Structure formats: C-alpha cells, structure tokens
PDB file of C-alpha atoms in Angstrom:
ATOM      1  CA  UNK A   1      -4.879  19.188 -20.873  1.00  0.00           C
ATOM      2  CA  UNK A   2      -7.077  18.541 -17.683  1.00  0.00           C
ATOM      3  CA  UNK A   3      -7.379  19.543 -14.289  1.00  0.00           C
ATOM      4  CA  UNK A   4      -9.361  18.499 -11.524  1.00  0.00           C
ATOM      5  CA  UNK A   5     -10.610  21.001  -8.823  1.00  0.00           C
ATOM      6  CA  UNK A   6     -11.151  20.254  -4.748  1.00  0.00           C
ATOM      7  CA  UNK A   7     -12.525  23.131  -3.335  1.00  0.00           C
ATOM      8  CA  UNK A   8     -12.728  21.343   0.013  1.00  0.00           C
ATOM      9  CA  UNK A   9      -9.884  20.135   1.306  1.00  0.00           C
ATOM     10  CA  UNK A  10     -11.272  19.539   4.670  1.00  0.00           C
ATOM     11  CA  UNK A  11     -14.739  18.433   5.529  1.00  0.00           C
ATOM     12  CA  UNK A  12     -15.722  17.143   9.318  1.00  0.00           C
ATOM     13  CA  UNK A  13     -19.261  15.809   9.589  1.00  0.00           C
ATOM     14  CA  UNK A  14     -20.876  13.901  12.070  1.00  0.00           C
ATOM     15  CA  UNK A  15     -21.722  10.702  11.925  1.00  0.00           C
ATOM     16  CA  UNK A  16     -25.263   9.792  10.630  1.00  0.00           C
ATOM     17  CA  UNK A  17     -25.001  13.542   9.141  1.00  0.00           C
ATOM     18  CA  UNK A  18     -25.249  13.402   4.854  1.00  0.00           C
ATOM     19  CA  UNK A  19     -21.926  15.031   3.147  1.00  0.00           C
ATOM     20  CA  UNK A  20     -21.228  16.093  -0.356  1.00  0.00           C
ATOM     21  CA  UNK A  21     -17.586  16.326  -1.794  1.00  0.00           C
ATOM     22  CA  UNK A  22     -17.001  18.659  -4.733  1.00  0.00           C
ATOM     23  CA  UNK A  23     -15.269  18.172  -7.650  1.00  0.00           C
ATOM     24  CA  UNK A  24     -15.199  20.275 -10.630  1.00  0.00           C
ATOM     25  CA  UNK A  25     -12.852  19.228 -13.863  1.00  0.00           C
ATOM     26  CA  UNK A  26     -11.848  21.277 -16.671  1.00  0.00           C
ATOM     27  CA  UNK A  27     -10.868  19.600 -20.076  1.00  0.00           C
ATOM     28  CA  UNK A  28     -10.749  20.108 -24.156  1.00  0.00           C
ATOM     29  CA  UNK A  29     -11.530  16.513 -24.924  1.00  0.00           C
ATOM     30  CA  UNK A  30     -14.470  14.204 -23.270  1.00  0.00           C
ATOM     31  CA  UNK A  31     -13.054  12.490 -19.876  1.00  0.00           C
ATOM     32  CA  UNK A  32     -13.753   9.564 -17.575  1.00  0.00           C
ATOM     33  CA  UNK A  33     -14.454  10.696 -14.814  1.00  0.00           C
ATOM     34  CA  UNK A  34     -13.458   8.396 -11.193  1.00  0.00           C
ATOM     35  CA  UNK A  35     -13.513   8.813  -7.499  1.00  0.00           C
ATOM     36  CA  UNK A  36     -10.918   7.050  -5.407  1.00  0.00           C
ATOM     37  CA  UNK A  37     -10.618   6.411  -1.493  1.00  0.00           C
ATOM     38  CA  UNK A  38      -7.397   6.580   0.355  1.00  0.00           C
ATOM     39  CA  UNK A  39      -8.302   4.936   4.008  1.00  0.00           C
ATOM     40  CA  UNK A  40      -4.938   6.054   6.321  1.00  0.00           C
ATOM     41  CA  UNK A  41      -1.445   4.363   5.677  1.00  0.00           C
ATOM     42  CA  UNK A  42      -3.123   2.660   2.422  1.00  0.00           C
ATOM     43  CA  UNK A  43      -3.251   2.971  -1.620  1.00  0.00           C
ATOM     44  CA  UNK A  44      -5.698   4.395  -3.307  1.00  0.00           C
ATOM     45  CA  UNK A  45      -8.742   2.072  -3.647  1.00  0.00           C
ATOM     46  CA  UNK A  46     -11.700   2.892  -6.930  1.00  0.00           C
ATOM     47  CA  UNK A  47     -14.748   3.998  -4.718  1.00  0.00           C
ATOM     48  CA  UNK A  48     -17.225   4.878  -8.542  1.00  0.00           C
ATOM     49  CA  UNK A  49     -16.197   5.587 -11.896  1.00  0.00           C
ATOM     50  CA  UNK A  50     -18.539   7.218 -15.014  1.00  0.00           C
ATOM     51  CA  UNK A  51     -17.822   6.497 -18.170  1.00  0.00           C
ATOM     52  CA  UNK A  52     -21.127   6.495 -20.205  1.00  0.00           C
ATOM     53  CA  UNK A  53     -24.857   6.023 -19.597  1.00  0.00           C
ATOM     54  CA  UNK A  54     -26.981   6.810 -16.249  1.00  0.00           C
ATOM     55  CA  UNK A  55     -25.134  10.181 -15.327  1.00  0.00           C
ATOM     56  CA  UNK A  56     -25.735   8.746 -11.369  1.00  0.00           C
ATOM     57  CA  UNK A  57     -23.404   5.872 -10.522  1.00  0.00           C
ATOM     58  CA  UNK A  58     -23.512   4.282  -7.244  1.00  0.00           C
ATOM     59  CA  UNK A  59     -20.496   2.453  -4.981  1.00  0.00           C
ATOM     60  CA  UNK A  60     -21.522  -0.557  -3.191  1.00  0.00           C
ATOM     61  CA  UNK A  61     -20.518   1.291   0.433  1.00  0.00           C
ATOM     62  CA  UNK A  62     -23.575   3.811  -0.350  1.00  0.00           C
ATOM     63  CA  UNK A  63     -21.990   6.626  -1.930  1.00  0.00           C
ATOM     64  CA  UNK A  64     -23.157   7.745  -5.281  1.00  0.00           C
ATOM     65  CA  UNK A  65     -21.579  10.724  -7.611  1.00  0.00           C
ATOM     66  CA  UNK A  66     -23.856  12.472 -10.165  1.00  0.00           C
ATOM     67  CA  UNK A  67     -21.776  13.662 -14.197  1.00  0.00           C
ATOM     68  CA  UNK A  68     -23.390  16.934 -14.964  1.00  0.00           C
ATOM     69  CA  UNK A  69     -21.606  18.002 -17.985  1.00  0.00           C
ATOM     70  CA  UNK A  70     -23.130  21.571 -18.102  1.00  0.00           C
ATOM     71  CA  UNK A  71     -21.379  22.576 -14.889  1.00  0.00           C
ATOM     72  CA  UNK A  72     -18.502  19.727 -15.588  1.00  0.00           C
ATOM     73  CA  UNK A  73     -18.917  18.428 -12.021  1.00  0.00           C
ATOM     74  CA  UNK A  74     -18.872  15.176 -10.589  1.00  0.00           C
ATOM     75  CA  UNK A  75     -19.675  15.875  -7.200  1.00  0.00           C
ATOM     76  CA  UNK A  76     -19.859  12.515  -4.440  1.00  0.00           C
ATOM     77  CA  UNK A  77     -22.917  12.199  -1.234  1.00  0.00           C
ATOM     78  CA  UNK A  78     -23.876  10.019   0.952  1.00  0.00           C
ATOM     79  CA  UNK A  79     -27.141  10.373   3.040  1.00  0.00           C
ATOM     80  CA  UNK A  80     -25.558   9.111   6.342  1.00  0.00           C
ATOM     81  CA  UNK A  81     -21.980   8.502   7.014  1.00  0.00           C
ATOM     82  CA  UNK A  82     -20.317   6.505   9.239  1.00  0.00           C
ATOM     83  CA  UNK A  83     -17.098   6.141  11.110  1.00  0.00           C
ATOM     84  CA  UNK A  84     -15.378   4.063   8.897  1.00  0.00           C
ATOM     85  CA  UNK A  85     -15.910   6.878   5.796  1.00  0.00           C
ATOM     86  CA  UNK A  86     -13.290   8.510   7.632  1.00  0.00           C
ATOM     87  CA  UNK A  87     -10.057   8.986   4.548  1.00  0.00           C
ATOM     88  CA  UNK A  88      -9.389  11.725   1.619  1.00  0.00           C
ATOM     89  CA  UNK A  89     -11.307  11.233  -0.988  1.00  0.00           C
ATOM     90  CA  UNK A  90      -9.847  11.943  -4.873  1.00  0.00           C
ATOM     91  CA  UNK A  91     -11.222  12.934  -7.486  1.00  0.00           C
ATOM     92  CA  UNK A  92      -9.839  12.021 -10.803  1.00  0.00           C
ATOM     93  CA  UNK A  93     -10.338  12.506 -14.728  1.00  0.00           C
ATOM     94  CA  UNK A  94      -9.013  10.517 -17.968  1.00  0.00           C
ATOM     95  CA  UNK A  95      -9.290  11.369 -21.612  1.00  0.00           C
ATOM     96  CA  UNK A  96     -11.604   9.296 -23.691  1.00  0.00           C
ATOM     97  CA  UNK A  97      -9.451   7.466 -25.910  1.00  0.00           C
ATOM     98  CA  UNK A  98      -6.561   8.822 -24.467  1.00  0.00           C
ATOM     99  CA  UNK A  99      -3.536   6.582 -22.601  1.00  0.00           C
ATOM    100  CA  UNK A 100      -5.451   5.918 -19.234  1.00  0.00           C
ATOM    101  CA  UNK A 101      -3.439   8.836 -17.883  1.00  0.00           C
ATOM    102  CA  UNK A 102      -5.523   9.509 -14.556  1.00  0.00           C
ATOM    103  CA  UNK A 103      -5.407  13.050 -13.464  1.00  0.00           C
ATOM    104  CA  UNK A 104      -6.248  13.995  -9.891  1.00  0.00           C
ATOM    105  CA  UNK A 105      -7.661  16.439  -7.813  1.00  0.00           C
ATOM    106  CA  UNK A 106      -6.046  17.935  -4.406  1.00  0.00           C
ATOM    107  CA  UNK A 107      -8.110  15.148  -2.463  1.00  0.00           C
ATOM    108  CA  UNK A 108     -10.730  15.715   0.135  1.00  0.00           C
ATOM    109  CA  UNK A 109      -9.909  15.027   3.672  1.00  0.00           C
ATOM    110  CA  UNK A 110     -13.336  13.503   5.424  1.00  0.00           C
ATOM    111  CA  UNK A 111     -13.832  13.237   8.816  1.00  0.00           C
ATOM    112  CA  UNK A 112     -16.630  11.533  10.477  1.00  0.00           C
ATOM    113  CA  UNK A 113     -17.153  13.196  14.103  1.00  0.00           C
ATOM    114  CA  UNK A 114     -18.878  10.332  16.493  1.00  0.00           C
TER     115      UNK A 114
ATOM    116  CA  UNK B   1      -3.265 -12.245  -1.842  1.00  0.00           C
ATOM    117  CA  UNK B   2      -1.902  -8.871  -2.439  1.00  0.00           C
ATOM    118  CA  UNK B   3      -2.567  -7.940  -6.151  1.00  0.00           C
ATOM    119  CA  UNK B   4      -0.275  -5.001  -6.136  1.00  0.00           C
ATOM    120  CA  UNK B   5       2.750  -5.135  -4.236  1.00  0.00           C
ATOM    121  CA  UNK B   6       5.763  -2.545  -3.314  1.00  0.00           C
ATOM    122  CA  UNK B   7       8.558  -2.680  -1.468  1.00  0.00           C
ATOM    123  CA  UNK B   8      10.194  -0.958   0.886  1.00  0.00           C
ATOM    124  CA  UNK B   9       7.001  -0.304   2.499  1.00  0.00           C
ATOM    125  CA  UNK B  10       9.374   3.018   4.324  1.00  0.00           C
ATOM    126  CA  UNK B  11      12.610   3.978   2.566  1.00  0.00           C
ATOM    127  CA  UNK B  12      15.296   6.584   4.498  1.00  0.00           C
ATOM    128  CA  UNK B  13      18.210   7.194   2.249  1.00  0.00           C
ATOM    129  CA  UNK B  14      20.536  10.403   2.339  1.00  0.00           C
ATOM    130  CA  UNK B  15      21.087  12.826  -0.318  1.00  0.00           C
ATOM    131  CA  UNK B  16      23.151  11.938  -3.274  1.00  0.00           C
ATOM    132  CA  UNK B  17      21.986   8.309  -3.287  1.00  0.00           C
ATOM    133  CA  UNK B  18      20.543   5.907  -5.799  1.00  0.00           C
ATOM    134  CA  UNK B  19      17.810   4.159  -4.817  1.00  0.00           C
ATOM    135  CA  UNK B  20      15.122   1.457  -6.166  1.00  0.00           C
ATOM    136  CA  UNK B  21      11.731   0.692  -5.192  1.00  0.00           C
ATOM    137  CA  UNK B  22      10.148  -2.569  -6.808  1.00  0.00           C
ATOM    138  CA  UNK B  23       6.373  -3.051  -7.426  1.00  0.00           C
ATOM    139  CA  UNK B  24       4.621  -6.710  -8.508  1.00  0.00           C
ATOM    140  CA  UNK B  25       1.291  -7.188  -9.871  1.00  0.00           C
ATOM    141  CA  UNK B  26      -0.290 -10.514 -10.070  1.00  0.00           C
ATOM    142  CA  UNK B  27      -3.363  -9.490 -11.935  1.00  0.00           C
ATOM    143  CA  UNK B  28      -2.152 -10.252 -15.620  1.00  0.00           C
ATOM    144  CA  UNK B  29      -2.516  -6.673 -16.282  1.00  0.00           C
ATOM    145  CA  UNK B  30      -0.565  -5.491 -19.136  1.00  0.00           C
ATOM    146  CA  UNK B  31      -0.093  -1.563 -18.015  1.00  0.00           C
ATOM    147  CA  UNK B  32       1.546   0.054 -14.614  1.00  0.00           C
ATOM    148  CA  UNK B  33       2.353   3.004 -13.565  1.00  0.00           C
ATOM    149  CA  UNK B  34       4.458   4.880 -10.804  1.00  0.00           C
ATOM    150  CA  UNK B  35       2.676   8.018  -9.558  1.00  0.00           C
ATOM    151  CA  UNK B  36       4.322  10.138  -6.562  1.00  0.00           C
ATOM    152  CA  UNK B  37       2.437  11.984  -3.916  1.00  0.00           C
ATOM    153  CA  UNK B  38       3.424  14.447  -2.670  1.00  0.00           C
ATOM    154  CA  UNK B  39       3.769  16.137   1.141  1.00  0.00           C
ATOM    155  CA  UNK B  40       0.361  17.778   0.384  1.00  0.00           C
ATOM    156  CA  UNK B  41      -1.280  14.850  -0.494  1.00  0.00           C
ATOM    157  CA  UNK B  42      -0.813  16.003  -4.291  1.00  0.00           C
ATOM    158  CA  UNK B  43      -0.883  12.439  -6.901  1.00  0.00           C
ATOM    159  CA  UNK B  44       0.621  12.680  -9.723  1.00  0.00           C
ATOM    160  CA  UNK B  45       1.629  10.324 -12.786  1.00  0.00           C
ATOM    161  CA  UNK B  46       5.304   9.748 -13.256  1.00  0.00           C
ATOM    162  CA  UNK B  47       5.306   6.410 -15.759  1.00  0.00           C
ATOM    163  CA  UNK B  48       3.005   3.736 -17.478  1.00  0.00           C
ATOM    164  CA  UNK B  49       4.408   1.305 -19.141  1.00  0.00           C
ATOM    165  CA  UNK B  50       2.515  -0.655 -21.592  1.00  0.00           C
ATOM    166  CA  UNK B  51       3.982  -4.485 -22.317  1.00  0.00           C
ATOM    167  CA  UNK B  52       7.327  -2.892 -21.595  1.00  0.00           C
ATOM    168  CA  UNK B  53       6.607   0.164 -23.562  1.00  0.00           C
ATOM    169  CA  UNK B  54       7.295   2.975 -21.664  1.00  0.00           C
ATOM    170  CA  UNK B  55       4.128   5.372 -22.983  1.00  0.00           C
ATOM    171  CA  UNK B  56       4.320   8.013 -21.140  1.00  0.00           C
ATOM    172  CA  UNK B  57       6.872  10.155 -19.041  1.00  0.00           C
ATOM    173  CA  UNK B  58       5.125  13.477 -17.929  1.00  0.00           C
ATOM    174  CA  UNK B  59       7.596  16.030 -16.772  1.00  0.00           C
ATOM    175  CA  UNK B  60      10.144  13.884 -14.310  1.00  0.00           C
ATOM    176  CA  UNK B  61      13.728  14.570 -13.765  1.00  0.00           C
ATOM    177  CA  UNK B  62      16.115  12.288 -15.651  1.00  0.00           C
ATOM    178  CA  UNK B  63      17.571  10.798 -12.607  1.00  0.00           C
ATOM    179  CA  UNK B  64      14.150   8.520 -12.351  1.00  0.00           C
ATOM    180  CA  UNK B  65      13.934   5.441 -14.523  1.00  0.00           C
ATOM    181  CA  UNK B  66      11.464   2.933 -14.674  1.00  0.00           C
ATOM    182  CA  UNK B  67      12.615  -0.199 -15.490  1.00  0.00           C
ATOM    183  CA  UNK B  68      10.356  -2.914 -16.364  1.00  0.00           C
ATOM    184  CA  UNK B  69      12.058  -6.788 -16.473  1.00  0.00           C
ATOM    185  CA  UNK B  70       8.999  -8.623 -17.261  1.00  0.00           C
ATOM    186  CA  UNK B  71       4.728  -7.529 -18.235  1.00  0.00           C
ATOM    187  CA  UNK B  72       4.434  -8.123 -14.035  1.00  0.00           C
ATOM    188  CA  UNK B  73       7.075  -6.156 -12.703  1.00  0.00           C
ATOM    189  CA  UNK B  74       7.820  -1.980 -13.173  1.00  0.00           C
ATOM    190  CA  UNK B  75      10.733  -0.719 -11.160  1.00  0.00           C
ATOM    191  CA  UNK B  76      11.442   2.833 -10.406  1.00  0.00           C
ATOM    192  CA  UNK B  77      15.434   3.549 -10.092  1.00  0.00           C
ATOM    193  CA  UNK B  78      16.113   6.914  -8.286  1.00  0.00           C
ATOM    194  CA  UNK B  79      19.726   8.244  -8.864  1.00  0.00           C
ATOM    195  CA  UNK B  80      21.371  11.207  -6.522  1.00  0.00           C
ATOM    196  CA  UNK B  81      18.779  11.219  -4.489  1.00  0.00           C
ATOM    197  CA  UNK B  82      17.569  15.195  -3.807  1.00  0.00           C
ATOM    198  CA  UNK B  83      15.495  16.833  -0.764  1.00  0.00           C
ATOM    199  CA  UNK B  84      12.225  17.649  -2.519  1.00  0.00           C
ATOM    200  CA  UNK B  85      12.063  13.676  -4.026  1.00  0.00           C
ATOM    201  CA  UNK B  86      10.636  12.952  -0.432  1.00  0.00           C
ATOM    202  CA  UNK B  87       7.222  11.771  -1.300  1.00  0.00           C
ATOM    203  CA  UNK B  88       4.849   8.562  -1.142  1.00  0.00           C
ATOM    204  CA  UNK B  89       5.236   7.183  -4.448  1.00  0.00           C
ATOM    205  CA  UNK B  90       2.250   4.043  -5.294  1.00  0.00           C
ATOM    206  CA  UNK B  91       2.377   2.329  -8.288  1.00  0.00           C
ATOM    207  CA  UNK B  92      -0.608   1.092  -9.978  1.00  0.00           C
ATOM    208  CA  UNK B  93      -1.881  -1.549 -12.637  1.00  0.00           C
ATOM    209  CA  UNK B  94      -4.839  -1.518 -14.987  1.00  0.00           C
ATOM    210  CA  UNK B  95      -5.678  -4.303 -17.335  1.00  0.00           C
ATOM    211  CA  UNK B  96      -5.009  -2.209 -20.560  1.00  0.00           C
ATOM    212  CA  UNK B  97      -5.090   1.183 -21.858  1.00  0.00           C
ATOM    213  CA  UNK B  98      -8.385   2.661 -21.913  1.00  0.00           C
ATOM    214  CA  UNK B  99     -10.994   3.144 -19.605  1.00  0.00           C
ATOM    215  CA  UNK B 100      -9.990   0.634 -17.282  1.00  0.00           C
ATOM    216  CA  UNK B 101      -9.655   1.057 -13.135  1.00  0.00           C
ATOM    217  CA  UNK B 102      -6.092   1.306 -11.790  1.00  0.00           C
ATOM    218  CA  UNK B 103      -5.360  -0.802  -8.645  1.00  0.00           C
ATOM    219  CA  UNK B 104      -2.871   1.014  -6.408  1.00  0.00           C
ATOM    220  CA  UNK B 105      -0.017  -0.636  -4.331  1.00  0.00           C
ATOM    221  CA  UNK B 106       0.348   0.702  -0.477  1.00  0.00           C
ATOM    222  CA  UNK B 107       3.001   3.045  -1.495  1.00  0.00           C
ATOM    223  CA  UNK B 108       6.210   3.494  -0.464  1.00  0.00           C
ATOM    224  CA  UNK B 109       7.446   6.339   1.960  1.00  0.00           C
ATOM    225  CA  UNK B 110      10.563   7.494   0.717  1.00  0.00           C
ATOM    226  CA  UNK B 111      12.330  10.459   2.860  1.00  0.00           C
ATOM    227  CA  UNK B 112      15.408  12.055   1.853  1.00  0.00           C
ATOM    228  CA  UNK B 113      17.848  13.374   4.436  1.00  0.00           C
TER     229      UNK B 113
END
C-alpha cells in the first residue's frame, strides 16, 4: 500500500518570496510520483509528474519538484511566486505497473501575501 | 470545450435519498474514475472503470454505484443518501491504465441535510 505525507498544510509567503512544499511518500513497490493544483472552486489540474529519467522535472508555470529516492521525497519550489500561485497543492503517488490508482496527500494550502 | 464534464455543478438532497451525478469526457480516453473529497480537503479514489470494466472499488459503501452506459460516460448513483456522504466528489479520465495523467472534472458539491 502507499501513502503520501503533507507536513504543511498551510504555507503563506509573500509574493516574489521562493516556497518549497513537502511531500514525503511511503510505498513497497516503485511509484509515479505527480503534483496536482487545485486553483479555488476548480478540479484538480497536473502541475509535474516523474516517472523515470532526470530526477528534476519542471512545470511550464516555473515550478519544478526534485525524486530523491533515498529520503522518498518529492518535494515542489519555486524561486519567486506570484499571486496567481495562490491554491492547495497535492501531492500524489501511483504504483508502477499498477491500475493508475492515484493516491494523495492531505494537500498544501499556498498563499501568496501581496 | 470542456474535456471533463459533471453535473450538478451543487447538489442539496436530504437524507434517505437516491441521487446521481453524471460526468462526460470527450477525450477518447478509455479509463475514469470518481474520487470524493472530503470536508478536509482529503481525495480519495472511489471507482475506475476501464472500457466498462469496473477495476477497482476501494473500500465504498454499497449504496454507491458507478454506472458506466458507454467508454465516454461513468455515472455515480448514490442510494439513501447519509450525513457524512457530504463531500466534493470530481471524476477524472486518463487515456489508459498506466502511467498516464488524470484530467479532473470541476466536481460536484453534494451536501446532505
């Protein structure tokens, strides 16, 4: 089985300011690993996904999330946020092979202080 | 053109109900999902169906059903409604099993009174 780990579930920040969101996973088998963005009064949207390769993936909106498989993490950053990062963030894991079963963290509530 | 659709958008029923909430995807994907979040924000799978397999059905009361009439469509029947099924529930589609990314609906807002 897997579980997905938040530690934050609140994180202000001001705007310009860099951020990191946690997320720590614990499984028995190899997972994907995704982050997903829910923006308010809206369904979750794919924000950067690992799967294999470069451990550092990147999202087009300047977020990136490193795999470290030693510490099973998968933690997100960005260098300077802005207003519009404002949502909860989710963490989420699937077993290799498995049925595409995502499992989610607790989410991440961001807020970007002007 | 909205690629995963639900509807209600909002959904107020009383206990003891049965209620339905239908979801559309016009991607061509072959598997959806329902997942329910909860009051703390909690997600959580429900149902995927896979060409109108039902593959998986984590631990979910009986009185839930999906019902799926064609590859595009997965329903999600509710019977006697209960207090604690108050929760956004968003469906989701992903081309196929595997390792593919899930595109979420808007979710619908369902509260029990």
């Amino acid at each position: 089985a897997q579980s997905v780990t938040q530690l934050d579930s609140q994180v202000p920040v001001f705007e310009e300011a860099p951020v990191e969101l946690r997320c720590n996973y614990s499984s028995s088998v190899s997972v994907y690993l995704f982050w997903y963005v829910q923006y308010p009064n809206q369904g979750l949207q794919l924000l950067l996904k690992y799967l294999s390769g470069s451990t550092l993936v990147e999202s087009i909106n300047g977020f990136e999330a490193e795999f470290n498989k030693s510490q099973t993490s998968f933690h997100l950053r960005k260098p300077s946020v802005h207003i519009s990062d404002t949502a909860e963030y989710f963490c989420a894991v699937s077993e290799i092979g498995g049925a595409n079963n995502l499992f989610f963290g607790t989410g991440t509530r961001l807020t970007v202080i002007p | 053109d909205t690629a995963v659709s639900q509807t209600p958008k909002y959904l107020v029923t009383q206990m003891g109900n049965d209620k339905s909430i239908k979801c559309e995807q016009n991607l061509g994907h072959d598997t959806m999902y329902w997942y329910k979040q909860d009051s703390k924000k909690f997600l959580k799978i429900m149902f995927s169906y896979n060409n109108k397999e039902l593959i998986i059905n984590e631990t979910v009361p009986n009185r839930f059903s999906p019902k799926s009439p064609d590859k595009a469509h997965l329903n999600l029947h509710i019977n006697s409604l209960e207090l604690g099924d108050s929760a956004v529930y968003f469906c989701a589609s992903s081309p196929r099993q595997g390792t593919d990314e899930q595109y979420f609906g808007p979710g619908t807002r369902l509260t029990v009174t």
